[in-house]
XYZ file of C-alpha atoms in Angstrom:
609
model
C 109.996 82.773 24.320
C 109.069 86.240 23.007
C 107.345 88.244 25.714
C 104.140 90.240 25.448
C 106.115 93.502 25.358
C 108.176 92.491 22.352
C 105.079 91.131 20.667
C 103.453 94.530 21.064
C 106.523 96.257 19.682
C 106.731 93.934 16.699
C 103.012 94.022 15.990
C 103.002 97.704 15.177
C 100.311 98.417 17.749
C 102.535 100.993 19.379
C 105.747 101.013 17.395
C 105.876 102.064 13.725
C 104.725 99.158 11.545
C 107.256 99.637 8.778
C 110.146 97.616 10.265
C 110.597 95.445 13.275
C 113.033 97.065 15.710
C 116.279 95.266 16.488
C 115.454 95.646 20.174
C 113.220 97.495 22.569
C 112.452 101.101 21.660
C 111.284 104.024 23.878
C 107.644 103.906 22.734
C 105.860 104.075 26.098
C 104.982 107.228 27.971
C 107.016 107.410 31.167
C 104.676 110.063 32.609
C 101.798 107.573 32.401
C 103.711 104.736 34.040
C 102.016 102.810 36.857
C 103.734 103.461 40.179
C 102.811 101.208 43.092
C 104.100 99.319 46.102
C 103.430 95.669 46.855
C 104.472 94.065 50.133
C 105.617 90.489 49.517
C 105.477 87.882 52.298
C 108.921 86.252 52.656
C 107.851 83.557 55.135
C 110.202 84.648 57.935
C 109.784 86.477 61.225
C 113.144 88.153 61.597
C 111.979 90.786 64.066
C 110.152 88.288 66.305
C 106.835 90.131 66.316
C 104.814 86.998 65.612
C 104.026 87.987 62.024
C 105.609 86.829 58.796
C 107.766 89.651 57.400
C 106.678 91.518 54.321
C 109.141 93.404 52.144
C 108.265 96.491 50.146
C 108.653 96.185 46.380
C 108.306 99.592 44.703
C 107.245 99.146 41.095
C 107.179 101.389 38.044
C 105.892 99.886 34.787
C 104.440 100.956 31.449
C 100.816 102.036 31.787
C 99.956 100.931 28.270
C 100.714 97.217 28.756
C 98.881 94.806 31.039
C 100.747 91.548 30.439
C 104.087 90.123 29.409
C 106.244 92.838 31.005
C 109.849 91.824 31.863
C 111.373 93.078 35.112
C 114.658 94.715 36.046
C 115.102 94.412 39.826
C 117.484 96.150 42.241
C 117.138 94.840 45.814
C 118.942 97.074 48.305
C 119.185 98.034 51.993
C 120.245 101.577 51.099
C 117.108 103.234 49.719
C 116.570 105.340 52.852
C 119.819 105.227 54.828
C 122.648 105.811 52.374
C 121.433 106.311 48.821
C 122.324 104.723 45.488
C 124.667 105.789 42.737
C 127.365 108.436 42.520
C 124.828 111.078 43.631
C 123.467 109.051 46.562
C 119.844 109.107 45.419
C 117.094 108.067 47.835
C 113.568 106.863 47.193
C 110.807 109.426 47.646
C 107.037 109.047 48.045
C 103.980 111.282 47.733
C 101.614 112.085 50.598
C 99.678 108.852 49.970
C 102.840 106.747 50.126
C 103.011 106.127 46.384
C 106.602 105.917 45.073
C 107.786 108.984 43.158
C 111.593 108.844 42.922
C 113.277 105.639 41.844
C 117.055 106.006 42.317
C 119.394 105.447 39.356
C 118.582 105.664 35.665
C 117.082 102.199 35.152
C 113.464 103.337 35.409
C 113.946 106.403 33.210
C 115.652 104.468 30.467
C 113.972 101.057 30.502
C 110.326 101.757 31.415
C 109.750 103.664 28.140
C 111.270 100.595 26.428
C 108.667 98.279 27.894
C 110.315 97.062 31.086
C 109.142 97.250 34.667
C 111.678 98.344 37.288
C 111.208 96.904 40.746
C 113.257 98.265 43.659
C 113.016 96.052 46.744
C 113.729 97.214 50.298
C 115.554 94.343 51.999
C 113.940 93.109 55.202
C 114.436 95.557 58.073
C 115.220 98.526 55.820
C 113.178 101.515 54.584
C 109.522 100.361 54.458
C 110.048 96.593 54.889
C 109.341 94.560 58.003
C 111.854 92.192 59.560
C 115.574 92.670 60.209
C 118.681 92.786 58.059
C 120.900 89.740 58.337
C 123.734 90.999 56.091
C 123.683 88.590 53.180
C 121.961 85.784 55.050
C 118.732 83.919 54.348
C 116.455 86.879 55.141
C 118.343 89.240 52.805
C 118.337 86.704 49.997
C 114.692 85.754 50.510
C 113.735 89.453 50.410
C 114.573 89.398 46.699
C 113.976 85.721 45.879
C 110.393 85.863 47.125
C 109.741 88.910 44.926
C 110.969 86.859 41.958
C 108.542 84.160 43.100
C 105.727 86.698 43.360
C 106.429 87.961 39.849
C 106.037 84.340 38.724
C 102.863 83.651 40.721
C 104.547 81.552 43.420
C 104.405 83.923 46.423
C 101.833 86.232 47.973
C 101.932 90.002 47.752
C 99.719 92.468 49.654
C 98.533 96.034 49.276
C 99.850 96.976 52.719
C 102.701 96.216 55.150
C 100.163 94.629 57.484
C 96.643 93.551 56.612
C 95.551 94.705 53.184
C 94.378 92.587 50.292
C 96.262 90.102 48.124
C 97.863 91.530 44.966
C 99.006 89.513 41.955
C 101.514 90.365 39.237
C 99.383 89.500 36.244
C 101.195 92.115 34.196
C 104.591 90.327 34.603
C 106.171 88.018 32.051
C 108.021 86.280 34.899
C 111.392 87.082 33.287
C 113.544 88.909 35.828
C 116.999 90.431 35.623
C 118.690 91.575 38.837
C 121.254 94.383 38.882
C 123.065 96.350 41.523
C 126.338 97.640 42.863
C 128.007 96.464 46.048
C 125.440 95.142 48.595
C 122.730 95.213 45.870
C 124.844 93.179 43.432
C 125.747 90.859 46.278
C 122.062 90.038 46.780
C 121.790 89.332 43.035
C 124.631 86.816 43.454
C 122.898 85.287 46.456
C 119.539 84.942 44.740
C 121.140 83.463 41.608
C 122.911 80.881 43.791
C 119.489 79.584 44.910
C 118.682 78.691 41.272
C 115.274 80.367 41.543
C 113.140 79.932 38.435
C 112.400 83.110 36.481
C 115.709 84.832 37.224
C 117.171 84.992 33.724
C 120.206 87.175 34.233
C 122.136 89.094 36.880
C 124.417 92.133 36.621
C 126.570 92.187 39.776
C 128.703 95.348 40.006
C 131.542 95.330 42.547
C 129.674 92.601 44.411
C 130.496 90.170 47.186
C 130.529 86.464 46.464
C 131.305 85.266 50.013
C 130.792 87.398 53.095
C 133.652 85.644 54.861
C 135.930 87.276 52.331
C 134.474 90.690 53.028
C 135.177 90.516 56.754
C 138.003 87.997 56.968
C 140.927 86.703 54.901
C 142.347 83.230 55.405
C 142.110 83.634 59.164
C 143.090 87.299 59.318
C 140.484 89.899 60.310
C 139.816 93.341 58.905
C 138.523 94.872 62.115
C 134.815 95.283 61.442
C 131.817 92.985 61.639
C 128.367 92.496 60.042
C 126.294 93.607 63.026
C 127.600 97.152 62.531
C 126.407 97.184 58.920
C 123.015 95.773 60.019
C 122.509 98.582 62.509
C 123.405 101.151 59.846
C 120.847 99.981 57.306
C 118.122 99.443 59.932
C 118.583 102.893 61.440
C 115.748 104.624 59.558
C 113.222 101.815 59.847
C 111.536 102.458 63.182
C 109.252 100.143 65.078
C 111.199 96.917 64.761
C 113.340 95.321 67.446
C 116.340 93.828 65.711
C 118.536 93.407 68.779
C 118.297 89.607 68.755
C 119.256 89.360 65.086
C 122.138 91.795 65.556
C 123.403 89.857 68.562
C 123.294 86.663 66.483
C 125.412 88.361 63.811
C 127.929 89.541 66.411
C 128.186 86.082 67.986
C 128.464 84.268 64.639
C 131.259 86.509 63.388
C 133.824 85.196 65.865
C 136.653 87.455 66.908
C 139.174 85.183 65.258
C 139.229 84.580 61.513
C 137.750 81.099 61.540
C 135.294 80.134 58.799
C 132.141 79.032 60.647
C 128.396 78.475 60.150
C 127.537 82.197 59.815
C 129.979 82.527 56.925
C 128.926 79.244 55.298
C 125.338 80.517 55.147
C 126.595 83.549 53.244
C 128.998 81.809 50.824
C 127.391 82.153 47.387
C 130.516 81.017 45.528
C 130.177 77.619 47.199
C 126.711 77.322 45.574
C 127.589 78.745 42.164
C 126.747 75.359 40.601
C 123.062 76.277 41.202
C 123.227 79.437 39.083
C 121.047 79.255 35.956
C 121.004 82.957 35.121
C 123.492 84.512 32.724
C 125.993 86.904 34.347
C 127.261 90.314 33.233
C 129.892 91.191 35.806
C 131.774 94.411 36.451
C 134.506 95.095 38.987
C 137.349 97.538 39.570
C 140.709 95.797 39.815
C 141.663 98.400 42.424
C 138.533 97.962 44.541
C 139.789 97.949 48.142
C 136.238 97.740 49.513
C 134.836 94.628 47.862
C 138.198 93.194 46.976
C 138.768 91.458 43.713
C 138.937 87.936 45.099
C 135.120 88.222 45.077
C 134.731 88.461 41.332
C 137.553 85.967 40.704
C 136.169 83.083 42.721
C 132.609 83.744 41.527
C 133.654 83.955 37.904
C 135.702 80.784 38.082
C 132.831 78.820 39.612
C 130.166 79.908 37.121
C 129.203 77.583 34.242
C 126.668 79.891 32.533
C 126.938 82.442 29.742
C 128.938 85.351 31.121
C 130.846 88.534 30.305
C 133.080 90.739 32.406
C 134.310 94.333 32.543
C 137.427 95.094 34.608
C 138.234 98.749 35.183
C 141.188 100.477 36.832
C 138.848 102.123 39.318
C 138.076 101.318 42.890
C 134.486 100.772 44.039
C 132.801 102.501 41.075
C 129.795 101.743 38.852
C 130.595 101.535 35.101
C 127.835 104.122 34.568
C 130.364 106.552 36.072
C 133.450 105.622 34.089
C 132.217 104.342 30.688
C 128.647 105.577 30.592
C 127.460 105.402 27.002
C 129.023 101.999 26.317
C 127.628 100.583 29.566
C 124.064 101.730 28.911
C 124.245 100.314 25.389
C 125.527 96.993 26.679
C 122.865 96.809 29.409
C 120.157 97.558 26.862
C 121.275 94.789 24.545
C 121.907 92.384 27.446
C 118.422 92.791 28.940
C 116.782 92.729 25.504
C 118.477 89.392 24.806
C 117.937 87.642 28.133
C 114.576 89.124 29.157
C 112.869 89.774 25.808
C 114.509 87.070 23.728
C 115.966 89.441 21.125
C 118.568 87.662 19.008
C 121.088 90.520 19.009
C 124.266 88.486 19.529
C 125.256 90.253 22.762
C 126.331 86.927 24.250
C 128.895 86.401 21.479
C 132.289 87.936 20.825
C 135.006 88.744 23.378
C 134.182 87.651 26.899
C 136.154 90.369 28.680
C 136.842 94.067 28.366
C 139.779 95.356 30.425
C 140.917 98.924 31.073
C 144.666 98.929 30.407
C 145.241 102.658 30.969
C 142.763 105.353 32.050
C 139.947 105.347 29.458
C 141.850 102.917 27.206
C 140.047 99.595 26.940
C 141.026 96.315 25.315
C 138.713 93.450 24.506
C 139.969 90.015 25.449
C 138.662 86.696 24.163
C 138.515 85.171 27.659
C 139.111 85.892 31.302
C 141.527 84.700 32.545
C 143.450 85.341 29.341
C 143.764 82.460 26.939
C 147.080 80.661 27.461
C 147.687 82.229 30.871
C 149.492 79.481 32.810
C 150.040 79.156 36.556
C 153.792 79.765 36.921
C 155.687 79.031 40.127
C 158.078 81.829 41.054
C 160.451 81.375 43.951
C 162.135 84.025 46.115
C 165.900 83.816 46.124
C 168.311 84.648 48.896
C 169.663 87.593 46.884
C 166.218 89.216 46.482
C 165.567 87.584 43.124
C 162.251 86.146 41.944
C 162.344 83.390 39.362
C 161.617 79.760 38.689
C 164.936 78.354 39.817
C 165.065 76.330 43.037
C 165.978 78.371 46.062
C 167.584 77.775 49.468
C 168.359 79.544 52.681
C 166.194 81.593 55.027
C 165.071 85.171 55.384
C 163.350 86.971 58.251
C 161.125 89.966 58.877
C 159.877 91.550 62.089
C 156.132 92.114 62.211
C 155.237 95.781 62.607
C 151.446 96.276 62.589
C 151.932 100.054 62.467
C 153.056 100.062 58.821
C 151.435 98.789 55.680
C 151.733 98.149 51.972
C 153.086 101.459 50.701
C 155.799 101.518 53.322
C 156.631 97.907 52.414
C 157.202 98.920 48.795
C 159.097 102.150 49.367
C 161.061 101.607 52.608
C 160.292 98.252 54.189
C 163.183 98.194 56.628
C 162.912 94.971 58.611
C 159.093 94.775 58.275
C 158.952 93.037 54.870
C 160.993 91.172 52.301
C 161.138 92.113 48.594
C 161.905 89.739 45.691
C 161.998 90.912 42.072
C 162.261 89.451 38.599
C 164.514 92.310 37.593
C 163.855 94.331 34.463
C 161.586 92.475 32.051
C 162.598 92.251 28.407
C 158.985 91.669 27.269
C 155.489 92.313 28.557
C 154.175 89.950 31.229
C 150.410 89.633 31.786
C 149.051 88.542 35.161
C 145.509 87.255 34.485
C 143.555 85.354 37.113
C 144.030 84.467 40.785
C 147.471 83.934 42.325
C 148.379 82.054 45.503
C 151.293 82.208 47.916
C 152.758 79.258 49.816
C 154.963 80.092 52.803
C 156.861 77.889 55.194
C 157.246 80.218 58.143
C 158.701 79.861 61.610
C 157.183 82.340 64.089
C 159.173 83.693 67.050
C 156.013 84.054 69.134
C 152.742 82.155 69.588
C 150.825 84.265 67.048
C 151.697 85.478 63.562
C 150.246 87.097 60.469
C 151.623 86.746 56.937
C 150.750 89.143 54.114
C 151.898 89.285 50.503
C 151.796 91.701 47.570
C 152.422 91.431 43.856
C 153.847 94.718 42.611
C 154.581 96.221 39.203
C 157.771 98.186 39.775
C 157.854 100.975 37.203
C 156.437 104.368 36.337
C 152.852 104.561 35.049
C 149.821 106.817 34.822
C 146.851 105.183 36.526
C 143.424 106.059 37.821
C 143.704 107.611 41.257
C 141.723 104.828 42.915
C 142.887 105.975 46.362
C 141.311 109.399 45.886
C 137.880 110.511 47.075
C 136.220 109.410 43.822
C 138.179 106.137 43.629
C 139.344 106.931 40.100
C 136.697 109.386 38.881
C 136.031 113.105 39.136
C 132.430 114.318 39.113
C 131.688 117.489 37.186
C 128.736 119.860 37.288
C 127.388 119.357 33.728
C 124.819 116.590 33.215
C 123.636 114.265 30.484
C 120.333 112.461 30.442
C 119.449 108.775 30.001
C 115.758 108.314 29.409
C 112.611 110.198 30.266
C 111.988 112.443 33.233
C 109.126 113.599 35.443
C 109.069 116.441 37.935
C 109.862 113.985 40.725
C 112.313 111.657 38.921
C 114.728 113.075 36.382
C 116.979 111.035 34.117
C 119.972 113.396 34.227
C 123.285 112.666 35.952
C 126.515 114.564 36.403
C 129.206 113.774 33.889
C 132.336 112.175 35.251
C 135.923 111.961 34.001
C 138.993 109.968 34.912
C 140.977 111.109 37.954
C 144.556 110.101 37.150
C 147.941 110.267 38.798
C 151.518 109.280 38.032
C 153.059 106.547 40.141
C 156.391 104.751 40.402
C 154.818 101.397 41.302
C 151.446 99.640 41.134
C 150.227 97.077 43.651
C 148.285 94.644 41.505
C 147.333 91.953 44.014
C 147.192 91.463 47.778
C 146.545 88.690 50.275
C 146.537 88.209 54.051
C 146.535 85.216 56.395
C 146.714 84.157 60.026
C 149.379 81.498 60.299
C 147.299 79.846 63.059
C 144.908 78.721 60.302
C 147.681 76.878 58.447
C 145.842 73.534 58.719
C 142.202 74.657 58.557
C 140.226 77.809 57.988
C 137.508 76.412 60.211
C 139.665 76.168 63.349
C 142.832 77.970 64.223
C 145.567 76.036 66.014
C 148.089 77.187 68.583
C 151.510 78.047 67.222
C 154.702 76.896 68.897
C 157.506 79.432 68.645
C 160.430 77.999 66.708
C 158.277 75.504 64.770
C 157.877 75.785 60.990
C 154.376 75.878 59.493
C 153.379 75.712 55.824
C 150.312 77.623 54.627
C 148.873 78.504 51.208
C 146.626 81.543 50.751
C 145.271 83.354 47.759
C 146.037 86.790 46.364
C 143.293 88.924 44.893
C 142.233 88.269 41.287
C 143.360 90.708 38.613
C 144.226 91.273 34.979
C 147.329 93.453 34.624
C 150.151 93.815 32.129
C 153.577 94.453 33.603
C 155.258 96.162 30.638
C 158.728 95.581 29.269
C 161.224 97.649 31.257
C 159.318 97.185 34.524
C 159.810 94.405 37.099
C 157.368 92.091 38.843
C 157.976 91.886 42.600
C 156.723 89.707 45.422
C 156.713 91.336 48.842
C 156.116 89.249 51.951
C 155.655 90.650 55.439
C 153.663 90.166 58.630
C 150.713 92.420 59.454
C 149.759 94.679 56.543
C 148.630 97.562 58.731
C 146.700 99.075 55.825
C 144.122 96.346 56.098
C 144.330 93.684 58.807
C 144.621 93.525 62.578
C 147.917 92.383 64.068
C 148.499 89.357 66.252
C 148.494 89.393 70.039
C 152.291 89.056 70.049
C 153.958 90.449 66.917
C 157.428 89.077 66.503
C 160.092 87.868 64.141
C 159.084 85.430 61.401
C 161.577 83.370 59.381
C 160.833 82.001 55.916
C 162.286 78.793 54.508
C 162.925 80.062 50.952
C 163.177 76.534 49.536
C 159.559 75.967 50.562
C 158.151 79.424 49.842
C 156.746 80.367 46.449
C 154.044 82.238 44.568
C 151.886 80.695 41.815
C 150.987 83.406 39.300
C 148.800 82.968 36.179
C 151.090 84.425 33.533
C 150.921 85.089 29.834
C 154.505 85.607 28.771
C 157.702 84.141 30.162
C 159.646 85.740 33.009
C 163.412 85.321 33.066
C 164.338 81.599 33.150
C 160.708 80.647 33.746
C 159.285 77.161 33.640
C 155.609 76.382 34.025
C 153.318 73.716 35.396
C 149.572 73.013 35.261
C 147.410 75.561 37.082
C 146.795 74.979 40.777
C 143.261 73.877 41.702
C 141.999 76.748 43.859
C 138.602 75.183 44.590
C 139.720 73.999 48.036
C 140.690 77.428 49.268
C 138.161 79.426 51.222
C 137.862 83.204 50.475
C 139.625 86.564 51.317
C 138.816 90.381 52.066
C 136.799 93.687 52.925
C 136.411 97.338 54.025
C 133.628 98.841 56.098
C 131.719 101.102 53.676
C 129.831 98.799 51.328
C 127.919 101.295 49.174
């Protein structure tokens, strides 16, 4: 249905009457925009003070329009503690508490085009009551209830406590959620509730299951959600969140078992409820929110969707492909929130960065005709589809990690290679490794890498900018006021030359061989079979390079080691990797793709901004 905003634009009341615009135009005065805060009751008492928590929704909307306004929402815990965007912008307020600075460019660009921008402080953060529960029901309800309020189904107030009821009569009820990292994660979580009125989401480098952020198939990354909760609550005084934080600490058990706390934060498991379209962006070298998150979410979605995959780490596309991203967002929101028939949903589904700043459109993700191909390690260090036999052993050394495994593994890891490829080989999708391993002690970790062995120039995703360099010059995206400018520093690709590229990783605790919900004791000398996933990707291993599988124990770059590291022996006849391939490796044969729906998630690093 065409909203009131588009009707105004098409009527000629504000826009020139000569021709109907193809989409929203910047015809509203940003300086005259309404700026206000509404506190929305989320129906929970997370801080135990006997009152239902209210979350602060800071709103900026066109002053010329009183009805039919679509909403772009970013719900975040970072508006006062950590900042948003490459320049770590924080919200600011005037002496009366009215919002002045809205971080990021969304308000500057979209409010003049007839949109409202709503930035929600998650419960327990900035000016909201309650406590953060790190992706749990309170976090999700902080945003979902604001969607409800924008559609007349929840109650908003003029103050954090007391005050008078406020309605959103100006809203069309059409909401699009956007955000990077934690913010995009909340968009995923709200979409998984199927809430009415949420028309689209734009998750950028977002989590789809919090188990996979803190754990990986039984292995642990060494940090827990209660630490993140304390960080985002730090600047919101007056609330006692100790009980909630203790619950987070207790629920995130020291082992890597998948339990009730994680199940309550597993959005991928509820992706069938998603009704909103999805525009997804992720860096294939994101070592913070690892790429298994976008892969499992994408595979589970049944709605209209598009995806951008960059070579960066944890970076917003505004900072590596700015003009194209803003244009795409504009057309995407116009289509799904205003009903503009601009065809943005058509055409190639994926856009993938093949080399720094060199992008290729792809009809689908995973690539059309990519087939799960079983590759087997051979006793001579080969990797192919032929049956294998024999055994091979490594000695777990938690003090070394992936780069050492590739360059000088010693006895800590085993390397198997296809040898030099005679044609390009594309890895597109989510791989999985099956090992049959005999531990020498009562505890064991198993980790695996897929590696492109060959020289390349890539984005320096391990650098301080995770693949970008930030300059001093700026360009501007929308209108500015004295307190909220639309100008941002221009970035460029940070590149480096490498002799190998790790394109996918995975980690597991062998004690979870039978169940991710309950680890089992290991008996030294007994063989155990376990399958675990490697992170999703889309990567072309070029002709002249080799594709390698490396298997070791504790990847010290990421996971914690076992209580008793020891020698682990692989049965090569029952060890393999299933890789979604487009192209045929030497002597390859293929089989139907493995059903990954039964596998429960992988991955994470501590800084989630």
